[in-house]
mmCIF file with all atom_site columns, C-alpha atoms in Angstrom:
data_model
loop_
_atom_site.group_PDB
_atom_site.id
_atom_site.type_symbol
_atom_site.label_atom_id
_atom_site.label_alt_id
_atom_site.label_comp_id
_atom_site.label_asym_id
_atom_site.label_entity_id
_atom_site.label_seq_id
_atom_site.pdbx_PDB_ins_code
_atom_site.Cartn_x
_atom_site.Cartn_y
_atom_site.Cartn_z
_atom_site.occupancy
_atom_site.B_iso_or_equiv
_atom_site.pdbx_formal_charge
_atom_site.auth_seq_id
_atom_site.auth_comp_id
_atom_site.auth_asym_id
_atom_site.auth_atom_id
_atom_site.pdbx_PDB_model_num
ATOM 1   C CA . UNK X 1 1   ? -89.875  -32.603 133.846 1.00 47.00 ? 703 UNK X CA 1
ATOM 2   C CA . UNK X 1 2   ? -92.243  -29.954 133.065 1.00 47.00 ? 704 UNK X CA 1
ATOM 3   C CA . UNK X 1 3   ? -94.562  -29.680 130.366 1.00 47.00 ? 705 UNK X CA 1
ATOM 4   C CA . UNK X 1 4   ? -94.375  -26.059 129.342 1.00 47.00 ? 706 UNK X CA 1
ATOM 5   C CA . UNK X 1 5   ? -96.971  -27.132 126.473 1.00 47.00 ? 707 UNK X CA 1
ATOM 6   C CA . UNK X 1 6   ? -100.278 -28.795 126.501 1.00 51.00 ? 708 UNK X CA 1
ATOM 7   C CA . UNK X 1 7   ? -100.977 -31.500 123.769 1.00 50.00 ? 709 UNK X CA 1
ATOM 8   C CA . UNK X 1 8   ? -103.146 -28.700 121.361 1.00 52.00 ? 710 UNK X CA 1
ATOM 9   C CA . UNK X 1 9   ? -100.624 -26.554 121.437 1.00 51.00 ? 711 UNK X CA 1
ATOM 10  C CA . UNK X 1 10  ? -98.157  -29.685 120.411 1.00 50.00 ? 712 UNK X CA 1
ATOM 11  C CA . UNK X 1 11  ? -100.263 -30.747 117.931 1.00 52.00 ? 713 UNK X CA 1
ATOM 12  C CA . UNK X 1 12  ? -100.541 -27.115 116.403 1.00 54.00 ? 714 UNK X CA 1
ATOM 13  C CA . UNK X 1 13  ? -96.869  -26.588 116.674 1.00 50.00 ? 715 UNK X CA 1
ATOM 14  C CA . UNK X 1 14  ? -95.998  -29.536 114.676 1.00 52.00 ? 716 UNK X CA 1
ATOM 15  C CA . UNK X 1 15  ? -98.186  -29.005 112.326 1.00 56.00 ? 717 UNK X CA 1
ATOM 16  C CA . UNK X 1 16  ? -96.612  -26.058 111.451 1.00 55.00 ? 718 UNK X CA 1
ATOM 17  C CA . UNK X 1 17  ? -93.382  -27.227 111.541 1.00 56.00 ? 719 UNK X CA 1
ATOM 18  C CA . UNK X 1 18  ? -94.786  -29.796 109.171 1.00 60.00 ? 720 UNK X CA 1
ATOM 19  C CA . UNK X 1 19  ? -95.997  -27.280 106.606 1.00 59.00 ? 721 UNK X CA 1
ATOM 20  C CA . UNK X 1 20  ? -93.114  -24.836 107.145 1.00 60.00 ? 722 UNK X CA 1
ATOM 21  C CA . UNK X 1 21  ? -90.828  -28.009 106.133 1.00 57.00 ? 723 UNK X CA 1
ATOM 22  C CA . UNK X 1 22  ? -92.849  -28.961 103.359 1.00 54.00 ? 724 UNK X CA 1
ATOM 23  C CA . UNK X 1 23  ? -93.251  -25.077 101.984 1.00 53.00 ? 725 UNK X CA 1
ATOM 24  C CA . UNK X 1 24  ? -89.610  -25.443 102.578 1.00 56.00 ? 726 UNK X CA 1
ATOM 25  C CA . UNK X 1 25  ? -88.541  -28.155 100.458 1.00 54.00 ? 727 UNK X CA 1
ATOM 26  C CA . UNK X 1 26  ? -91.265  -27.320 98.036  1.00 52.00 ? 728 UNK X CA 1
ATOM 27  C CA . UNK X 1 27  ? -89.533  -23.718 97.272  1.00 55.00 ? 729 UNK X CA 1
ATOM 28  C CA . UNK X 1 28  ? -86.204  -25.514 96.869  1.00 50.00 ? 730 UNK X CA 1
ATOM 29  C CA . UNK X 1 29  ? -87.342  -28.218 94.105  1.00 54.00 ? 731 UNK X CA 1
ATOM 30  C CA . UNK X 1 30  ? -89.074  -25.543 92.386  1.00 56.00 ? 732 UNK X CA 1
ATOM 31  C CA . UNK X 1 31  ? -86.008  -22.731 92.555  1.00 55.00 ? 733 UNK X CA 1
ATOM 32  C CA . UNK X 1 32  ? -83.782  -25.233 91.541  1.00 57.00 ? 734 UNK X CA 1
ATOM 33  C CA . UNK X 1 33  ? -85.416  -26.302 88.255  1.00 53.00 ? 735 UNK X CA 1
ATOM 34  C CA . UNK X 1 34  ? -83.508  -24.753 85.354  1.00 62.00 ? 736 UNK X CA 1
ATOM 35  C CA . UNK X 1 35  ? -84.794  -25.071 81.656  1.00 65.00 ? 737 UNK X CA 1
ATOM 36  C CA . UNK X 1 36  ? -82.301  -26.684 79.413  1.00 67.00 ? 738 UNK X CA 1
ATOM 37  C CA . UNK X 1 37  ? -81.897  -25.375 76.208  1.00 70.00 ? 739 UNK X CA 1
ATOM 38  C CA . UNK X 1 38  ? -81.560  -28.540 73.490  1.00 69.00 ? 740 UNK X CA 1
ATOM 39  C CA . UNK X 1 39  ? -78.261  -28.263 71.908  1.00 69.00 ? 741 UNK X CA 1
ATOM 40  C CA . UNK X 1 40  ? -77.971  -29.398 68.308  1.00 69.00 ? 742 UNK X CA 1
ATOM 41  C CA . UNK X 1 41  ? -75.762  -32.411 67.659  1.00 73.00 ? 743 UNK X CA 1
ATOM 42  C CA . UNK X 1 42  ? -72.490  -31.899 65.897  1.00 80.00 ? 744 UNK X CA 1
ATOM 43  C CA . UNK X 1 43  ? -72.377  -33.756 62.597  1.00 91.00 ? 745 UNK X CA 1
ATOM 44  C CA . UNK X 1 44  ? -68.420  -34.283 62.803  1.00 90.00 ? 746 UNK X CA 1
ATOM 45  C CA . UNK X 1 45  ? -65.988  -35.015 64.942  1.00 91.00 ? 747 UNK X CA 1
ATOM 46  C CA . UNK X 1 46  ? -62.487  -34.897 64.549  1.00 93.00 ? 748 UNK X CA 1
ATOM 47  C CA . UNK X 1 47  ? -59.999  -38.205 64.326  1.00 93.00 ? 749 UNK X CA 1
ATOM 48  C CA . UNK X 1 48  ? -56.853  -38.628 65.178  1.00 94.00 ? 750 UNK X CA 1
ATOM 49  C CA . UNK X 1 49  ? -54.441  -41.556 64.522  1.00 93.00 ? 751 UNK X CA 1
ATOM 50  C CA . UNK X 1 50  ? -51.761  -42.597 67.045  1.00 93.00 ? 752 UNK X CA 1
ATOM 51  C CA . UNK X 1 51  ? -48.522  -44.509 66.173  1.00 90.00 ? 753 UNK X CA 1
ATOM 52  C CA . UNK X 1 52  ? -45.755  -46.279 67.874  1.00 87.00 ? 754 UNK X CA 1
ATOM 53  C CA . UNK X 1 53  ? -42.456  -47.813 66.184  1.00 84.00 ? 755 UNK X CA 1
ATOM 54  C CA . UNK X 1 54  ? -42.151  -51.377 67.270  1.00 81.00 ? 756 UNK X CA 1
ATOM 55  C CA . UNK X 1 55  ? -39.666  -54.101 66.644  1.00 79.00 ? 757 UNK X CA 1
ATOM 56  C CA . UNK X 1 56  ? -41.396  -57.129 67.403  1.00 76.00 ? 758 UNK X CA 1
ATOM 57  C CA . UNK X 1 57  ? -42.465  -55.759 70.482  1.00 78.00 ? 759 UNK X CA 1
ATOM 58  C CA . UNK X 1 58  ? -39.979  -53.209 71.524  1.00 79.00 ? 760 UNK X CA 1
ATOM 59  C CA . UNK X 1 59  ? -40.631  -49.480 70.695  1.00 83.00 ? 761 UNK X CA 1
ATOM 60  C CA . UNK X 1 60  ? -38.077  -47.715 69.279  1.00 82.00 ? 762 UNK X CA 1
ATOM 61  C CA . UNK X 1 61  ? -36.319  -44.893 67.550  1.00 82.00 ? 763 UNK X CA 1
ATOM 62  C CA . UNK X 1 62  ? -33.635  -44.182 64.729  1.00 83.00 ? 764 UNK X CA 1
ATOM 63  C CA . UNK X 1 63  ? -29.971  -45.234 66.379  1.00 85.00 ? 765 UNK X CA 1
ATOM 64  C CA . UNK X 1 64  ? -31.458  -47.659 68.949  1.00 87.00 ? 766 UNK X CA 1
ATOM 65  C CA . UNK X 1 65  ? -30.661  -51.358 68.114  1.00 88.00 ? 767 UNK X CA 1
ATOM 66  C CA . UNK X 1 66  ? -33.459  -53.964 68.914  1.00 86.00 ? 768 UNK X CA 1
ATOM 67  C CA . UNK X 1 67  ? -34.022  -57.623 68.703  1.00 83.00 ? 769 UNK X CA 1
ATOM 68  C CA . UNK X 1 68  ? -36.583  -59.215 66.482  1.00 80.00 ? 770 UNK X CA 1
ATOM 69  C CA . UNK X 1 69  ? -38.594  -63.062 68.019  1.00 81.00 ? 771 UNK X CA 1
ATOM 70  C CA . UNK X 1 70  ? -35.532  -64.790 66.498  1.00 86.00 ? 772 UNK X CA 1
ATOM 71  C CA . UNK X 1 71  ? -32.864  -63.060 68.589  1.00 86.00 ? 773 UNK X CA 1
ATOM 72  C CA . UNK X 1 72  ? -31.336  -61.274 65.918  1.00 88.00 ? 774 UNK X CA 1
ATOM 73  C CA . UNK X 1 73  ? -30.273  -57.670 66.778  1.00 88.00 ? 775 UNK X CA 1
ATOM 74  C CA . UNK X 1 74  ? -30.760  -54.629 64.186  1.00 84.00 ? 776 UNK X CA 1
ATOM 75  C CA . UNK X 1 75  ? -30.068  -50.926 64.277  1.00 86.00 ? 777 UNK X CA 1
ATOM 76  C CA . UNK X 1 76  ? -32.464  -48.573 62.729  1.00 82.00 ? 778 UNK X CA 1
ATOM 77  C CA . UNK X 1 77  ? -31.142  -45.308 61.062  1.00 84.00 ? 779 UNK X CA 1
ATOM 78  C CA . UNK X 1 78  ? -34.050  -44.743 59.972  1.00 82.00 ? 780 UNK X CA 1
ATOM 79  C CA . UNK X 1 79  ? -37.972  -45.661 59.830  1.00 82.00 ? 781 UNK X CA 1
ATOM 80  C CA . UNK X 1 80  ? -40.731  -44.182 58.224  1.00 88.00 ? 782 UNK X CA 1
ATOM 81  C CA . UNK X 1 81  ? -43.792  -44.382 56.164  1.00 91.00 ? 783 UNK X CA 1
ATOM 82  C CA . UNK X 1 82  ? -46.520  -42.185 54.030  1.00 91.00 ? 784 UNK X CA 1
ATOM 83  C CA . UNK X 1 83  ? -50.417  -43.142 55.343  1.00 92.00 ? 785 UNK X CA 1
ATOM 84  C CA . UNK X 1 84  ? -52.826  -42.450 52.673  1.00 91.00 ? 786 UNK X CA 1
ATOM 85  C CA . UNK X 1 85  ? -56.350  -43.449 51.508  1.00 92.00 ? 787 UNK X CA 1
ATOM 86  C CA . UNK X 1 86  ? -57.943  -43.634 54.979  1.00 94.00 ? 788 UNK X CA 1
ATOM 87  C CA . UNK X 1 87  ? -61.719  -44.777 55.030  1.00 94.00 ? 789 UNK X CA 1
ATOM 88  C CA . UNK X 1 88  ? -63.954  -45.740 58.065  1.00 95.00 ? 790 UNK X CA 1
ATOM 89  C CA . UNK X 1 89  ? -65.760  -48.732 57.697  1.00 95.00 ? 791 UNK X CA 1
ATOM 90  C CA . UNK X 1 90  ? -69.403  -48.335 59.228  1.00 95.00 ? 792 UNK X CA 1
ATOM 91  C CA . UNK X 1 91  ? -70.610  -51.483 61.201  1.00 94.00 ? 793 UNK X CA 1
ATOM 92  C CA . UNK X 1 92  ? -72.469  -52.540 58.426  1.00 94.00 ? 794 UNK X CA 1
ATOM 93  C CA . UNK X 1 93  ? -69.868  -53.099 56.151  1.00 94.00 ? 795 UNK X CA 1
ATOM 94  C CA . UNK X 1 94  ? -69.870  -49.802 53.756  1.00 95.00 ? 796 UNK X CA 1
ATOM 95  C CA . UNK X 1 95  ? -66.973  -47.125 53.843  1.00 95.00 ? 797 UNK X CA 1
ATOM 96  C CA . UNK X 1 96  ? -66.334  -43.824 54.304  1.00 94.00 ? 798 UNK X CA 1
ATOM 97  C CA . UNK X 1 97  ? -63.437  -42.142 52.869  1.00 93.00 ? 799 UNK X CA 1
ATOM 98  C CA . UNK X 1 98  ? -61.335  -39.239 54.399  1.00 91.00 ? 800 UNK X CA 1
ATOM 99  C CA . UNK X 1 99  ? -60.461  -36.995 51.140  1.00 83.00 ? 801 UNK X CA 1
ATOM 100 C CA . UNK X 1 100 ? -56.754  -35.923 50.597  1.00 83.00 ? 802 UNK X CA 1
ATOM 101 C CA . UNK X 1 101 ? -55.004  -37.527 53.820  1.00 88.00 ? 803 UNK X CA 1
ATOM 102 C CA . UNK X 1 102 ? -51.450  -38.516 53.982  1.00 89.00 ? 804 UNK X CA 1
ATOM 103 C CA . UNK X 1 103 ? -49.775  -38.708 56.575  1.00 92.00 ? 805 UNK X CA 1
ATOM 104 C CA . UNK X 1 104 ? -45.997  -38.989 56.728  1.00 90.00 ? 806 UNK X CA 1
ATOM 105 C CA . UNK X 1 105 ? -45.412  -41.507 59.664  1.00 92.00 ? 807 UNK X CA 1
ATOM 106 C CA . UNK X 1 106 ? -41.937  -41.395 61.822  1.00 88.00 ? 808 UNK X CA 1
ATOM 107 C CA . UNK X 1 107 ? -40.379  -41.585 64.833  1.00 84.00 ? 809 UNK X CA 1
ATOM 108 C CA . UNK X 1 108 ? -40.899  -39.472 67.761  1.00 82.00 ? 810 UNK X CA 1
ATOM 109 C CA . UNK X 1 109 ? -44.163  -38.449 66.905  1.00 89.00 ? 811 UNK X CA 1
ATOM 110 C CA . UNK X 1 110 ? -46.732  -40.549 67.770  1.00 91.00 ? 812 UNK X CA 1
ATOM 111 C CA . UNK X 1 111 ? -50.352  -38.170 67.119  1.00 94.00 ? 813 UNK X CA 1
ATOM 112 C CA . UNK X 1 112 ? -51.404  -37.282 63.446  1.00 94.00 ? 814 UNK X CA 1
ATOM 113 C CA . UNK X 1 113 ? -54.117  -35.576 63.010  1.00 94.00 ? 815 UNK X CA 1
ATOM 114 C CA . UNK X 1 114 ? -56.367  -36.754 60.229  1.00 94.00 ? 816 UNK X CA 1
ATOM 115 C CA . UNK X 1 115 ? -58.905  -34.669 59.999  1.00 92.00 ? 817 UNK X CA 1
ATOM 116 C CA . UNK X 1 116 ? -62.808  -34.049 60.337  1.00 92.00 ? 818 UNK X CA 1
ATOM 117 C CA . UNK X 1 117 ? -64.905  -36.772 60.125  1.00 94.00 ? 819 UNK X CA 1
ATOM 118 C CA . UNK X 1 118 ? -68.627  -37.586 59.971  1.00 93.00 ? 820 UNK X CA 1
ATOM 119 C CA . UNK X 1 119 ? -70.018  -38.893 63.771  1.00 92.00 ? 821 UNK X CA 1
ATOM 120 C CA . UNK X 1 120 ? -70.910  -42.325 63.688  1.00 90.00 ? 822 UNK X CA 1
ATOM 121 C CA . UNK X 1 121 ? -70.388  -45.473 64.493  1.00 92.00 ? 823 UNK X CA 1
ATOM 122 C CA . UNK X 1 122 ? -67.603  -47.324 63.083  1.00 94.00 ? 824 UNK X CA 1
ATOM 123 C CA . UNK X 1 123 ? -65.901  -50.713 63.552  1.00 95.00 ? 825 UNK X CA 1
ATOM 124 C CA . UNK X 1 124 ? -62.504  -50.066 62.027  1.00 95.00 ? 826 UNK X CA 1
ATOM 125 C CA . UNK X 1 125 ? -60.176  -47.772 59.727  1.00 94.00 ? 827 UNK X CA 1
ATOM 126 C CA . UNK X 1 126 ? -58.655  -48.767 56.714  1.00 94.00 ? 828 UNK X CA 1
ATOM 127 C CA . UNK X 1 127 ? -55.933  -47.392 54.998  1.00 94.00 ? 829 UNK X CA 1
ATOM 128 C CA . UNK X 1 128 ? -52.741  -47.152 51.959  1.00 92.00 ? 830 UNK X CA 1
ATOM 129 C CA . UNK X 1 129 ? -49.349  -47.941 53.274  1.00 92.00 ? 831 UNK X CA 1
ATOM 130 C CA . UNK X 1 130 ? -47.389  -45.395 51.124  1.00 91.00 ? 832 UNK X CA 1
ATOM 131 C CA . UNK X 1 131 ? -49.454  -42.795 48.153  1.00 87.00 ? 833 UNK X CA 1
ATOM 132 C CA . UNK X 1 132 ? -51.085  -43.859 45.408  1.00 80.00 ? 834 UNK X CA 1
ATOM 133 C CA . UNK X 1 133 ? -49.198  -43.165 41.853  1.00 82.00 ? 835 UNK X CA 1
ATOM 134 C CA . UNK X 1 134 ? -50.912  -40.021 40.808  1.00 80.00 ? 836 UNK X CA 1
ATOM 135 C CA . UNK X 1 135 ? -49.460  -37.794 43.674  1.00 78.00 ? 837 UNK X CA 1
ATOM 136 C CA . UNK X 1 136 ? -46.180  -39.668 43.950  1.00 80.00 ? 838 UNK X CA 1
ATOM 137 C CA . UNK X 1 137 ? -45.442  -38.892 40.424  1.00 83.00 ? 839 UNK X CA 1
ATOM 138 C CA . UNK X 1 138 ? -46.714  -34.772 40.867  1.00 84.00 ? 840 UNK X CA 1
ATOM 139 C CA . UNK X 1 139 ? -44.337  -31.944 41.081  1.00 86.00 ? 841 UNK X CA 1
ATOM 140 C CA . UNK X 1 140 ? -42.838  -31.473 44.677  1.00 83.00 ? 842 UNK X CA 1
ATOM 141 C CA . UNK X 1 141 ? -43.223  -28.205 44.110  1.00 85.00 ? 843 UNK X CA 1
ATOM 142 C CA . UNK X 1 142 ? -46.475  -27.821 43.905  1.00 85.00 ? 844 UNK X CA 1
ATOM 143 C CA . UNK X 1 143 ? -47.428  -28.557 47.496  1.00 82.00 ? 845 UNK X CA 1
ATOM 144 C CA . UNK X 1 144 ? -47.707  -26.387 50.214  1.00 83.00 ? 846 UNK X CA 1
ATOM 145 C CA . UNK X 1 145 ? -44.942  -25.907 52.883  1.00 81.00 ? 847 UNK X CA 1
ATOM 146 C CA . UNK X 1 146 ? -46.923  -27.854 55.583  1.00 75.00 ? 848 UNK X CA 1
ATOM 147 C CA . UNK X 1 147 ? -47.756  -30.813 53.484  1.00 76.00 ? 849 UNK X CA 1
ATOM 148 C CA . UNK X 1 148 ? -46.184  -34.267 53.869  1.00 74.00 ? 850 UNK X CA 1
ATOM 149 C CA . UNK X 1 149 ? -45.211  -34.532 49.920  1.00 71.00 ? 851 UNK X CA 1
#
C-alpha cells in the first residue's frame, strides 16, 4: 500500500474533519432550536356522557326481547329516561354542578352532550334520574324546539 500522506498532514486533516464535524453539528442544534410560545390553559373543557341500554347484561333496543339473571324473557317497546341535576364531585369530596342539564336518555343514541365544564380533577358524576318538580310541572310550550322537555 502506499502512503499518499505523511503523518502531519494526517494529523492536520483530521483535525479538520474534526472541527468541520463539530461546526457541523453545532449549526444543526442551534438552527433547530425554535422558541415556544406559552399557551394559556383552557379553563373548561367540555363533557360528554355515554349510555348503553342493558338488560342484565345484554344491550338492547325497543322490539328486541332479552332475558334478565333469572331466565325470564321480556320485550321492550319502549325504554327511556330524563338525566337531570348533574354535578362533578372533586376528589376532595365538594361538588360542582352543571346548570340547566337534562338529558332525555333512549335507545339508539348512546353520546349526550352535557355541556362545558370547569377542568379539573374529578372522581365521579352524580346525577337526577328523571326532572325535578319545578320544570316537570312548566308549560311545554315554553321550551325551545331543541330541548328535551
Amino acid at each position: 500500500m502506499v502512503n499518499l500522506f505523511n503523518t502531519n498532514q494526517k494529523t492536520t486533516l483530521m483535525k479538520k474533519s474534526i472541527i468541520i464535524t463539530g461546526l457541523f453539528v453545532l449549526t444543526c442544534l442551534m438552527g433547530c432550536k425554535k422558541t415556544v410560545e406559552p399557551q394559556p390553559a383552557s379553563t373548561t373543557g367540555t363533557l360528554y356522557f355515554h349510555f348503553h341500554t342493558l338488560s342484565d347484561t345484554a344491550e338492547f333496543l325497543p322490539g328486541d326481547t332479552v332475558r334478565d339473571a333469572s331466565g325470564r324473557k321480556y320485550k321492550y317497546s319502549i325504554a327511556q329516561v330524563y338525566i337531570s341535576g348533574v354535578s362533578l364531585i372533586k376528589l376532595d369530596g365538594t361538588s360542582v354542578p352543571v346548570n340547566n342539564v337534562t338529558l332525555f336518555v333512549h335507545p339508539g343514541t348512546e353520546t349526550y352532550l352535557v355541556g362545558a365544564v370547569p377542568v379539573g380533577n374529578y372522581k365521579s358524576v352524580a346525577f337526577n334520574i328523571g326532572i325535578d318538580t319545578a320544570h316537570n310541572h312548566k308549560d311545554p310550550s315554553s321550551y325551545t324546539a331543541g330541548n328535551p322537555l
